[in-house]
Amino acid sequence: MRFAKGDFSRKVKIATKDEIGQLGHSVNYMAKELESIEQMRRDFVANVSHDLRSPLTSIKGFLVAFIDGTIPEQKKSRYLSIMKSETERLIKLVNDLLDITKLESAELTINPTSYNISEQLRLVIAKMEPELSKFEIEVELDEEEDYFVFADSDRIEQVFINLLQNAIHFSTRQQVIYIKMKKVENMLSVSIKDEGKGINEENLKKIWDRFYKVDQSRTNNLGTGIGLSIVKQIIDLHQTEIEVTSELGKGTTFTFKLQLSGE
């Protein structure tokens, strides 16, 4: 009855080592896993609520000020820009929630084509220039030539944006993000490395969980903790893998491979 009501704290007392005892161990393990999932669900709801409330409160405040006529004419453009930025933040959050739902229900498919991934990456970096400039972070792109891959261009752009945003959020001002591409047989290896605080081994195992956030104290920066989960599932759809290595105080590196095309 306690399990049915969502209380997974009660454990089964195990007195034997036979099949009944093994069943008890299995029930306790299940309770522990369900308790962990329930806690992540609570954290997720709290984070989403916060991330929705903050920009909506900001937008409402500015709208009220515009209606009341309390904003000076010379400041209207600045506040409209802030409202635009907050609206874009809301759109990204909603899109992420929709994407993770589609990915987990297998509704989202990929449409691979041959395209210039080097040019794509240069454009993504250009798009993110305002955010990079805001935190005084530079991106060093190390590429020997233009590479063509066989992949879903739109989804890989999502991967780049989420990984770069993750790198920005874990970096401090005036640090550098390094991006390297190189051929490995018939595959292209892409790595994105930051110089941030790094992730310890315990957290490293959980970063792909859709509700998980490495640093709970940085809610404003890290959003709902679903960006990396989206990355992982997009890479899985391309039937390849993404790896992560990290060292505390020295940064984190994400590396994934894509099929090179014949061009």
C-alpha atoms as a PDB file:
ATOM      1  CA  MET A   1       0.000   0.000   0.000  1.00  0.00           C
ATOM      2  CA  ARG A   2       2.849   2.416   0.820  1.00  0.00           C
ATOM      3  CA  PHE A   3       4.448   1.794  -2.589  1.00  0.00           C
ATOM      4  CA  ALA A   4       1.111   2.444  -4.324  1.00  0.00           C
ATOM      5  CA  LYS A   5       0.892   5.824  -2.546  1.00  0.00           C
ATOM      6  CA  GLY A   6       4.419   6.806  -3.540  1.00  0.00           C
ATOM      7  CA  ASP A   7       6.179   6.061  -0.242  1.00  0.00           C
ATOM      8  CA  PHE A   8       9.287   4.035  -1.084  1.00  0.00           C
ATOM      9  CA  SER A   9      11.102   4.539   2.237  1.00  0.00           C
ATOM     10  CA  ARG A  10       9.875   1.283   3.825  1.00  0.00           C
ATOM     11  CA  LYS A  11      12.251  -1.650   3.230  1.00  0.00           C
ATOM     12  CA  VAL A  12      11.540  -5.359   3.330  1.00  0.00           C
ATOM     13  CA  LYS A  13      13.217  -7.186   6.236  1.00  0.00           C
ATOM     14  CA  ILE A  14      15.265 -10.109   4.919  1.00  0.00           C
ATOM     15  CA  ALA A  15      15.765 -13.091   7.224  1.00  0.00           C
ATOM     16  CA  THR A  16      16.630 -15.872   4.768  1.00  0.00           C
ATOM     17  CA  LYS A  17      18.911 -16.453   1.771  1.00  0.00           C
ATOM     18  CA  ASP A  18      16.490 -18.575  -0.225  1.00  0.00           C
ATOM     19  CA  GLU A  19      14.153 -17.492  -3.055  1.00  0.00           C
ATOM     20  CA  ILE A  20      12.067 -15.429  -0.618  1.00  0.00           C
ATOM     21  CA  GLY A  21      15.200 -13.606   0.559  1.00  0.00           C
ATOM     22  CA  GLN A  22      16.240 -12.918  -3.050  1.00  0.00           C
ATOM     23  CA  LEU A  23      12.747 -11.589  -3.734  1.00  0.00           C
ATOM     24  CA  GLY A  24      13.139  -9.280  -0.732  1.00  0.00           C
ATOM     25  CA  HIS A  25      16.444  -7.940  -2.087  1.00  0.00           C
ATOM     26  CA  SER A  26      14.779  -7.337  -5.470  1.00  0.00           C
ATOM     27  CA  VAL A  27      11.882  -5.460  -3.852  1.00  0.00           C
ATOM     28  CA  ASN A  28      14.285  -3.276  -1.849  1.00  0.00           C
ATOM     29  CA  TYR A  29      16.328  -2.534  -4.959  1.00  0.00           C
ATOM     30  CA  MET A  30      13.158  -1.620  -6.864  1.00  0.00           C
ATOM     31  CA  ALA A  31      12.062   0.665  -4.011  1.00  0.00           C
ATOM     32  CA  LYS A  32      15.434   2.433  -4.052  1.00  0.00           C
ATOM     33  CA  GLU A  33      15.268   2.993  -7.818  1.00  0.00           C
ATOM     34  CA  LEU A  34      11.650   4.195  -7.665  1.00  0.00           C
ATOM     35  CA  GLU A  35      12.541   6.576  -4.841  1.00  0.00           C
ATOM     36  CA  SER A  36      15.382   8.002  -6.944  1.00  0.00           C
ATOM     37  CA  ILE A  37      13.105   8.449  -9.972  1.00  0.00           C
ATOM     38  CA  GLU A  38      10.433  10.111  -7.827  1.00  0.00           C
ATOM     39  CA  GLN A  39      12.995  12.553  -6.411  1.00  0.00           C
ATOM     40  CA  MET A  40      14.213  13.412  -9.928  1.00  0.00           C
ATOM     41  CA  ARG A  41      10.595  13.956 -10.978  1.00  0.00           C
ATOM     42  CA  ARG A  42      10.056  16.371  -8.087  1.00  0.00           C
ATOM     43  CA  ASP A  43      13.279  18.222  -8.935  1.00  0.00           C
ATOM     44  CA  PHE A  44      12.256  18.380 -12.590  1.00  0.00           C
ATOM     45  CA  VAL A  45       8.830  19.867 -11.793  1.00  0.00           C
ATOM     46  CA  ALA A  46      10.433  22.389  -9.434  1.00  0.00           C
ATOM     47  CA  ASN A  47      13.061  23.381 -12.005  1.00  0.00           C
ATOM     48  CA  VAL A  48      10.545  23.708 -14.852  1.00  0.00           C
ATOM     49  CA  SER A  49       8.240  25.759 -12.622  1.00  0.00           C
ATOM     50  CA  HIS A  50      11.118  28.062 -11.714  1.00  0.00           C
ATOM     51  CA  ASP A  51      12.323  28.417 -15.296  1.00  0.00           C
ATOM     52  CA  LEU A  52       8.797  29.249 -16.482  1.00  0.00           C
ATOM     53  CA  ARG A  53       7.962  31.590 -13.621  1.00  0.00           C
ATOM     54  CA  SER A  54      11.117  33.703 -13.833  1.00  0.00           C
ATOM     55  CA  PRO A  55      10.831  34.939 -17.456  1.00  0.00           C
ATOM     56  CA  LEU A  56       7.035  35.196 -17.272  1.00  0.00           C
ATOM     57  CA  THR A  57       7.293  37.396 -14.160  1.00  0.00           C
ATOM     58  CA  SER A  58       9.896  39.546 -15.909  1.00  0.00           C
ATOM     59  CA  ILE A  59       7.808  39.927 -19.076  1.00  0.00           C
ATOM     60  CA  LYS A  60       4.661  40.733 -17.081  1.00  0.00           C
ATOM     61  CA  GLY A  61       6.508  43.390 -15.075  1.00  0.00           C
ATOM     62  CA  PHE A  62       7.769  45.129 -18.200  1.00  0.00           C
ATOM     63  CA  LEU A  63       4.345  44.945 -19.884  1.00  0.00           C
ATOM     64  CA  VAL A  64       2.681  46.527 -16.859  1.00  0.00           C
ATOM     65  CA  ALA A  65       5.317  49.296 -16.906  1.00  0.00           C
ATOM     66  CA  PHE A  66       4.692  49.889 -20.636  1.00  0.00           C
ATOM     67  CA  ILE A  67       0.926  50.067 -20.096  1.00  0.00           C
ATOM     68  CA  ASP A  68       1.331  52.444 -17.132  1.00  0.00           C
ATOM     69  CA  GLY A  69       3.710  54.616 -19.131  1.00  0.00           C
ATOM     70  CA  THR A  70       6.381  54.514 -16.425  1.00  0.00           C
ATOM     71  CA  ILE A  71       9.230  53.509 -18.754  1.00  0.00           C
ATOM     72  CA  PRO A  72      11.140  56.481 -20.219  1.00  0.00           C
ATOM     73  CA  GLU A  73      11.175  56.680 -24.016  1.00  0.00           C
ATOM     74  CA  GLN A  74      14.967  56.284 -24.198  1.00  0.00           C
ATOM     75  CA  LYS A  75      14.814  52.971 -22.287  1.00  0.00           C
ATOM     76  CA  LYS A  76      11.957  51.314 -24.180  1.00  0.00           C
ATOM     77  CA  SER A  77      14.232  49.688 -26.759  1.00  0.00           C
ATOM     78  CA  ARG A  78      16.401  48.131 -24.032  1.00  0.00           C
ATOM     79  CA  TYR A  79      13.436  46.673 -22.165  1.00  0.00           C
ATOM     80  CA  LEU A  80      11.888  45.348 -25.375  1.00  0.00           C
ATOM     81  CA  SER A  81      15.172  43.543 -26.072  1.00  0.00           C
ATOM     82  CA  ILE A  82      15.039  41.974 -22.602  1.00  0.00           C
ATOM     83  CA  MET A  83      11.457  40.833 -23.207  1.00  0.00           C
ATOM     84  CA  LYS A  84      12.507  39.318 -26.543  1.00  0.00           C
ATOM     85  CA  SER A  85      15.354  37.451 -24.842  1.00  0.00           C
ATOM     86  CA  GLU A  86      13.049  36.117 -22.118  1.00  0.00           C
ATOM     87  CA  THR A  87      10.503  35.005 -24.736  1.00  0.00           C
ATOM     88  CA  GLU A  88      13.218  33.112 -26.622  1.00  0.00           C
ATOM     89  CA  ARG A  89      14.217  31.447 -23.348  1.00  0.00           C
ATOM     90  CA  LEU A  90      10.629  30.258 -22.857  1.00  0.00           C
ATOM     91  CA  ILE A  91      10.434  28.967 -26.431  1.00  0.00           C
ATOM     92  CA  LYS A  92      13.655  26.969 -25.982  1.00  0.00           C
ATOM     93  CA  LEU A  93      12.372  25.433 -22.744  1.00  0.00           C
ATOM     94  CA  VAL A  94       9.070  24.395 -24.338  1.00  0.00           C
ATOM     95  CA  ASN A  95      10.867  23.010 -27.414  1.00  0.00           C
ATOM     96  CA  ASP A  96      13.217  20.990 -25.198  1.00  0.00           C
ATOM     97  CA  LEU A  97      10.261  19.529 -23.299  1.00  0.00           C
ATOM     98  CA  LEU A  98       8.505  18.612 -26.543  1.00  0.00           C
ATOM     99  CA  ASP A  99      11.683  17.089 -28.001  1.00  0.00           C
ATOM    100  CA  ILE A 100      12.431  14.933 -24.964  1.00  0.00           C
ATOM    101  CA  THR A 101       8.825  13.669 -24.983  1.00  0.00           C
ATOM    102  CA  LYS A 102       9.013  12.770 -28.681  1.00  0.00           C
ATOM    103  CA  LEU A 103      12.427  11.164 -28.304  1.00  0.00           C
ATOM    104  CA  GLU A 104      11.347   8.970 -25.415  1.00  0.00           C
ATOM    105  CA  SER A 105       8.144   7.890 -27.154  1.00  0.00           C
ATOM    106  CA  ALA A 106      10.096   7.099 -30.358  1.00  0.00           C
ATOM    107  CA  GLU A 107       8.005   9.640 -32.293  1.00  0.00           C
ATOM    108  CA  LEU A 108      11.034  11.635 -33.395  1.00  0.00           C
ATOM    109  CA  THR A 109      12.908  10.314 -36.405  1.00  0.00           C
ATOM    110  CA  ILE A 110      16.001  11.576 -38.199  1.00  0.00           C
ATOM    111  CA  ASN A 111      16.471  12.411 -41.876  1.00  0.00           C
ATOM    112  CA  PRO A 112      20.179  11.991 -42.684  1.00  0.00           C
ATOM    113  CA  THR A 113      21.679  13.792 -45.678  1.00  0.00           C
ATOM    114  CA  SER A 114      25.198  14.597 -46.780  1.00  0.00           C
ATOM    115  CA  TYR A 115      26.199  18.115 -45.699  1.00  0.00           C
ATOM    116  CA  ASN A 116      29.149  20.313 -44.694  1.00  0.00           C
ATOM    117  CA  ILE A 117      29.403  19.966 -40.924  1.00  0.00           C
ATOM    118  CA  SER A 118      32.369  22.365 -40.742  1.00  0.00           C
ATOM    119  CA  GLU A 119      30.276  25.192 -42.207  1.00  0.00           C
ATOM    120  CA  GLN A 120      27.415  24.263 -39.880  1.00  0.00           C
ATOM    121  CA  LEU A 121      29.665  24.524 -36.847  1.00  0.00           C
ATOM    122  CA  ARG A 122      31.002  27.922 -37.946  1.00  0.00           C
ATOM    123  CA  LEU A 123      27.409  29.179 -38.283  1.00  0.00           C
ATOM    124  CA  VAL A 124      26.418  27.797 -34.862  1.00  0.00           C
ATOM    125  CA  ILE A 125      29.367  29.590 -33.244  1.00  0.00           C
ATOM    126  CA  ALA A 126      28.334  32.817 -35.011  1.00  0.00           C
ATOM    127  CA  LYS A 127      24.742  32.422 -33.764  1.00  0.00           C
ATOM    128  CA  MET A 128      25.992  32.010 -30.205  1.00  0.00           C
ATOM    129  CA  GLU A 129      28.324  34.996 -30.371  1.00  0.00           C
ATOM    130  CA  PRO A 130      26.079  37.212 -28.152  1.00  0.00           C
ATOM    131  CA  GLU A 131      26.097  34.588 -25.385  1.00  0.00           C
ATOM    132  CA  LEU A 132      29.834  33.977 -25.777  1.00  0.00           C
ATOM    133  CA  SER A 133      30.557  37.719 -25.650  1.00  0.00           C
ATOM    134  CA  LYS A 134      28.361  38.142 -22.589  1.00  0.00           C
ATOM    135  CA  PHE A 135      30.591  35.748 -20.637  1.00  0.00           C
ATOM    136  CA  GLU A 136      33.802  36.820 -22.443  1.00  0.00           C
ATOM    137  CA  ILE A 137      34.391  33.247 -23.630  1.00  0.00           C
ATOM    138  CA  GLU A 138      36.288  32.415 -26.812  1.00  0.00           C
ATOM    139  CA  VAL A 139      35.844  29.382 -29.060  1.00  0.00           C
ATOM    140  CA  GLU A 140      38.871  27.876 -30.781  1.00  0.00           C
ATOM    141  CA  LEU A 141      37.865  25.730 -33.755  1.00  0.00           C
ATOM    142  CA  ASP A 142      40.595  23.358 -34.871  1.00  0.00           C
ATOM    143  CA  GLU A 143      39.790  21.896 -38.284  1.00  0.00           C
ATOM    144  CA  GLU A 144      42.167  20.668 -40.957  1.00  0.00           C
ATOM    145  CA  GLU A 145      39.630  20.951 -43.783  1.00  0.00           C
ATOM    146  CA  ASP A 146      35.907  21.085 -44.480  1.00  0.00           C
ATOM    147  CA  TYR A 147      34.261  17.796 -43.574  1.00  0.00           C
ATOM    148  CA  PHE A 148      31.055  16.302 -44.969  1.00  0.00           C
ATOM    149  CA  VAL A 149      28.988  13.876 -42.887  1.00  0.00           C
ATOM    150  CA  PHE A 150      25.867  11.792 -43.422  1.00  0.00           C
ATOM    151  CA  ALA A 151      23.560  12.911 -40.623  1.00  0.00           C
ATOM    152  CA  ASP A 152      20.425  14.885 -39.754  1.00  0.00           C
ATOM    153  CA  SER A 153      21.606  18.488 -40.009  1.00  0.00           C
ATOM    154  CA  ASP A 154      18.870  20.001 -37.799  1.00  0.00           C
ATOM    155  CA  ARG A 155      19.352  17.481 -34.995  1.00  0.00           C
ATOM    156  CA  ILE A 156      23.147  17.744 -35.050  1.00  0.00           C
ATOM    157  CA  GLU A 157      22.773  21.520 -34.771  1.00  0.00           C
ATOM    158  CA  GLN A 158      20.777  20.855 -31.598  1.00  0.00           C
ATOM    159  CA  VAL A 159      23.651  18.718 -30.338  1.00  0.00           C
ATOM    160  CA  PHE A 160      26.190  21.487 -31.004  1.00  0.00           C
ATOM    161  CA  ILE A 161      24.050  24.186 -29.371  1.00  0.00           C
ATOM    162  CA  ASN A 162      23.332  22.123 -26.250  1.00  0.00           C
ATOM    163  CA  LEU A 163      26.970  21.063 -25.817  1.00  0.00           C
ATOM    164  CA  LEU A 164      28.246  24.616 -26.341  1.00  0.00           C
ATOM    165  CA  GLN A 165      25.702  26.035 -23.905  1.00  0.00           C
ATOM    166  CA  ASN A 166      26.728  23.395 -21.390  1.00  0.00           C
ATOM    167  CA  ALA A 167      30.390  24.368 -21.878  1.00  0.00           C
ATOM    168  CA  ILE A 168      29.573  28.080 -21.478  1.00  0.00           C
ATOM    169  CA  HIS A 169      27.623  27.514 -18.285  1.00  0.00           C
ATOM    170  CA  PHE A 170      30.439  25.563 -16.683  1.00  0.00           C
ATOM    171  CA  SER A 171      33.133  28.025 -17.745  1.00  0.00           C
ATOM    172  CA  THR A 172      34.204  31.225 -16.051  1.00  0.00           C
ATOM    173  CA  ARG A 173      34.908  34.527 -17.754  1.00  0.00           C
ATOM    174  CA  GLN A 174      37.753  34.724 -20.268  1.00  0.00           C
ATOM    175  CA  GLN A 175      38.121  30.968 -20.587  1.00  0.00           C
ATOM    176  CA  VAL A 176      38.304  29.097 -23.883  1.00  0.00           C
ATOM    177  CA  ILE A 177      36.161  26.352 -25.411  1.00  0.00           C
ATOM    178  CA  TYR A 178      38.108  24.085 -27.763  1.00  0.00           C
ATOM    179  CA  ILE A 179      36.421  22.297 -30.666  1.00  0.00           C
ATOM    180  CA  LYS A 180      38.337  19.722 -32.696  1.00  0.00           C
ATOM    181  CA  MET A 181      37.331  17.615 -35.678  1.00  0.00           C
ATOM    182  CA  LYS A 182      39.391  14.802 -37.165  1.00  0.00           C
ATOM    183  CA  LYS A 183      38.968  11.727 -39.347  1.00  0.00           C
ATOM    184  CA  VAL A 184      39.021   8.327 -37.660  1.00  0.00           C
ATOM    185  CA  GLU A 185      38.824   5.750 -40.454  1.00  0.00           C
ATOM    186  CA  ASN A 186      35.416   6.330 -42.112  1.00  0.00           C
ATOM    187  CA  MET A 187      34.082   8.412 -39.211  1.00  0.00           C
ATOM    188  CA  LEU A 188      34.450  12.040 -38.154  1.00  0.00           C
ATOM    189  CA  SER A 189      35.329  12.564 -34.491  1.00  0.00           C
ATOM    190  CA  VAL A 190      34.075  15.823 -32.952  1.00  0.00           C
ATOM    191  CA  SER A 191      35.179  16.927 -29.485  1.00  0.00           C
ATOM    192  CA  ILE A 192      34.083  19.955 -27.440  1.00  0.00           C
ATOM    193  CA  LYS A 193      36.243  20.775 -24.417  1.00  0.00           C
ATOM    194  CA  ASP A 194      35.782  23.449 -21.772  1.00  0.00           C
ATOM    195  CA  GLU A 195      38.140  24.680 -19.045  1.00  0.00           C
ATOM    196  CA  GLY A 196      35.460  24.730 -16.361  1.00  0.00           C
ATOM    197  CA  LYS A 197      35.145  23.200 -12.915  1.00  0.00           C
ATOM    198  CA  GLY A 198      34.807  19.631 -14.165  1.00  0.00           C
ATOM    199  CA  ILE A 199      32.469  16.845 -13.050  1.00  0.00           C
ATOM    200  CA  ASN A 200      33.265  14.215 -10.428  1.00  0.00           C
ATOM    201  CA  GLU A 201      33.016  10.518 -11.223  1.00  0.00           C
ATOM    202  CA  GLU A 202      29.736  10.009  -9.362  1.00  0.00           C
ATOM    203  CA  ASN A 203      27.953  12.794 -11.245  1.00  0.00           C
ATOM    204  CA  LEU A 204      29.547  11.771 -14.550  1.00  0.00           C
ATOM    205  CA  LYS A 205      27.500   8.556 -14.534  1.00  0.00           C
ATOM    206  CA  LYS A 206      24.238  10.492 -14.221  1.00  0.00           C
ATOM    207  CA  ILE A 207      24.608  13.408 -16.633  1.00  0.00           C
ATOM    208  CA  TRP A 208      22.520  11.707 -19.348  1.00  0.00           C
ATOM    209  CA  ASP A 209      19.508  11.300 -17.026  1.00  0.00           C
ATOM    210  CA  ARG A 210      16.801  13.610 -18.279  1.00  0.00           C
ATOM    211  CA  PHE A 211      16.036  15.184 -14.872  1.00  0.00           C
ATOM    212  CA  TYR A 212      19.578  15.313 -13.557  1.00  0.00           C
ATOM    213  CA  LYS A 213      21.500  18.529 -12.882  1.00  0.00           C
ATOM    214  CA  VAL A 214      25.176  18.367 -11.945  1.00  0.00           C
ATOM    215  CA  ASP A 215      25.092  21.558  -9.906  1.00  0.00           C
ATOM    216  CA  GLN A 216      21.750  22.254  -8.235  1.00  0.00           C
ATOM    217  CA  SER A 217      22.985  25.672  -7.079  1.00  0.00           C
ATOM    218  CA  ARG A 218      23.185  26.895 -10.692  1.00  0.00           C
ATOM    219  CA  THR A 219      19.514  26.509 -11.590  1.00  0.00           C
ATOM    220  CA  ASN A 220      19.381  29.802 -13.512  1.00  0.00           C
ATOM    221  CA  ASN A 221      22.220  28.762 -15.786  1.00  0.00           C
ATOM    222  CA  LEU A 222      21.547  25.093 -16.319  1.00  0.00           C
ATOM    223  CA  GLY A 223      17.806  25.147 -16.887  1.00  0.00           C
ATOM    224  CA  THR A 224      15.892  21.932 -16.411  1.00  0.00           C
ATOM    225  CA  GLY A 225      18.707  19.465 -16.880  1.00  0.00           C
ATOM    226  CA  ILE A 226      17.376  17.900 -20.086  1.00  0.00           C
ATOM    227  CA  GLY A 227      19.792  19.332 -22.673  1.00  0.00           C
ATOM    228  CA  LEU A 228      22.356  16.537 -22.350  1.00  0.00           C
ATOM    229  CA  SER A 229      19.628  13.904 -22.357  1.00  0.00           C
ATOM    230  CA  ILE A 230      18.446  15.271 -25.720  1.00  0.00           C
ATOM    231  CA  VAL A 231      22.040  15.176 -26.996  1.00  0.00           C
ATOM    232  CA  LYS A 232      22.444  11.537 -25.969  1.00  0.00           C
ATOM    233  CA  GLN A 233      19.220  10.410 -27.610  1.00  0.00           C
ATOM    234  CA  ILE A 234      19.938  12.263 -30.872  1.00  0.00           C
ATOM    235  CA  ILE A 235      23.369  10.625 -31.046  1.00  0.00           C
ATOM    236  CA  ASP A 236      21.747   7.250 -30.300  1.00  0.00           C
ATOM    237  CA  LEU A 237      19.355   7.790 -33.224  1.00  0.00           C
ATOM    238  CA  HIS A 238      22.422   8.189 -35.451  1.00  0.00           C
ATOM    239  CA  GLN A 239      23.548   4.749 -34.238  1.00  0.00           C
ATOM    240  CA  THR A 240      26.786   6.049 -32.796  1.00  0.00           C
ATOM    241  CA  GLU A 241      28.076   6.988 -29.343  1.00  0.00           C
ATOM    242  CA  ILE A 242      29.024  10.030 -27.328  1.00  0.00           C
ATOM    243  CA  GLU A 243      31.691   9.872 -24.618  1.00  0.00           C
ATOM    244  CA  VAL A 244      32.531  12.259 -21.814  1.00  0.00           C
ATOM    245  CA  THR A 245      35.716  12.668 -19.807  1.00  0.00           C
ATOM    246  CA  SER A 246      36.251  15.154 -17.023  1.00  0.00           C
ATOM    247  CA  GLU A 247      38.805  16.225 -14.449  1.00  0.00           C
ATOM    248  CA  LEU A 248      37.894  18.385 -11.472  1.00  0.00           C
ATOM    249  CA  GLY A 249      39.311  21.868 -11.836  1.00  0.00           C
ATOM    250  CA  LYS A 250      40.434  21.274 -15.421  1.00  0.00           C
ATOM    251  CA  GLY A 251      37.272  20.885 -17.457  1.00  0.00           C
ATOM    252  CA  THR A 252      35.129  18.441 -19.397  1.00  0.00           C
ATOM    253  CA  THR A 253      35.325  16.996 -22.917  1.00  0.00           C
ATOM    254  CA  PHE A 254      32.428  15.576 -24.928  1.00  0.00           C
ATOM    255  CA  THR A 255      33.353  13.485 -27.982  1.00  0.00           C
ATOM    256  CA  PHE A 256      31.067  11.891 -30.556  1.00  0.00           C
ATOM    257  CA  LYS A 257      31.483  10.390 -34.024  1.00  0.00           C
ATOM    258  CA  LEU A 258      29.441  10.701 -37.216  1.00  0.00           C
ATOM    259  CA  GLN A 259      29.589   8.852 -40.515  1.00  0.00           C
ATOM    260  CA  LEU A 260      31.670  10.651 -43.139  1.00  0.00           C
ATOM    261  CA  SER A 261      29.961  11.032 -46.495  1.00  0.00           C
ATOM    262  CA  GLY A 262      31.609  10.394 -49.846  1.00  0.00           C
ATOM    263  CA  GLU A 263      31.851  14.070 -50.811  1.00  0.00           C
END
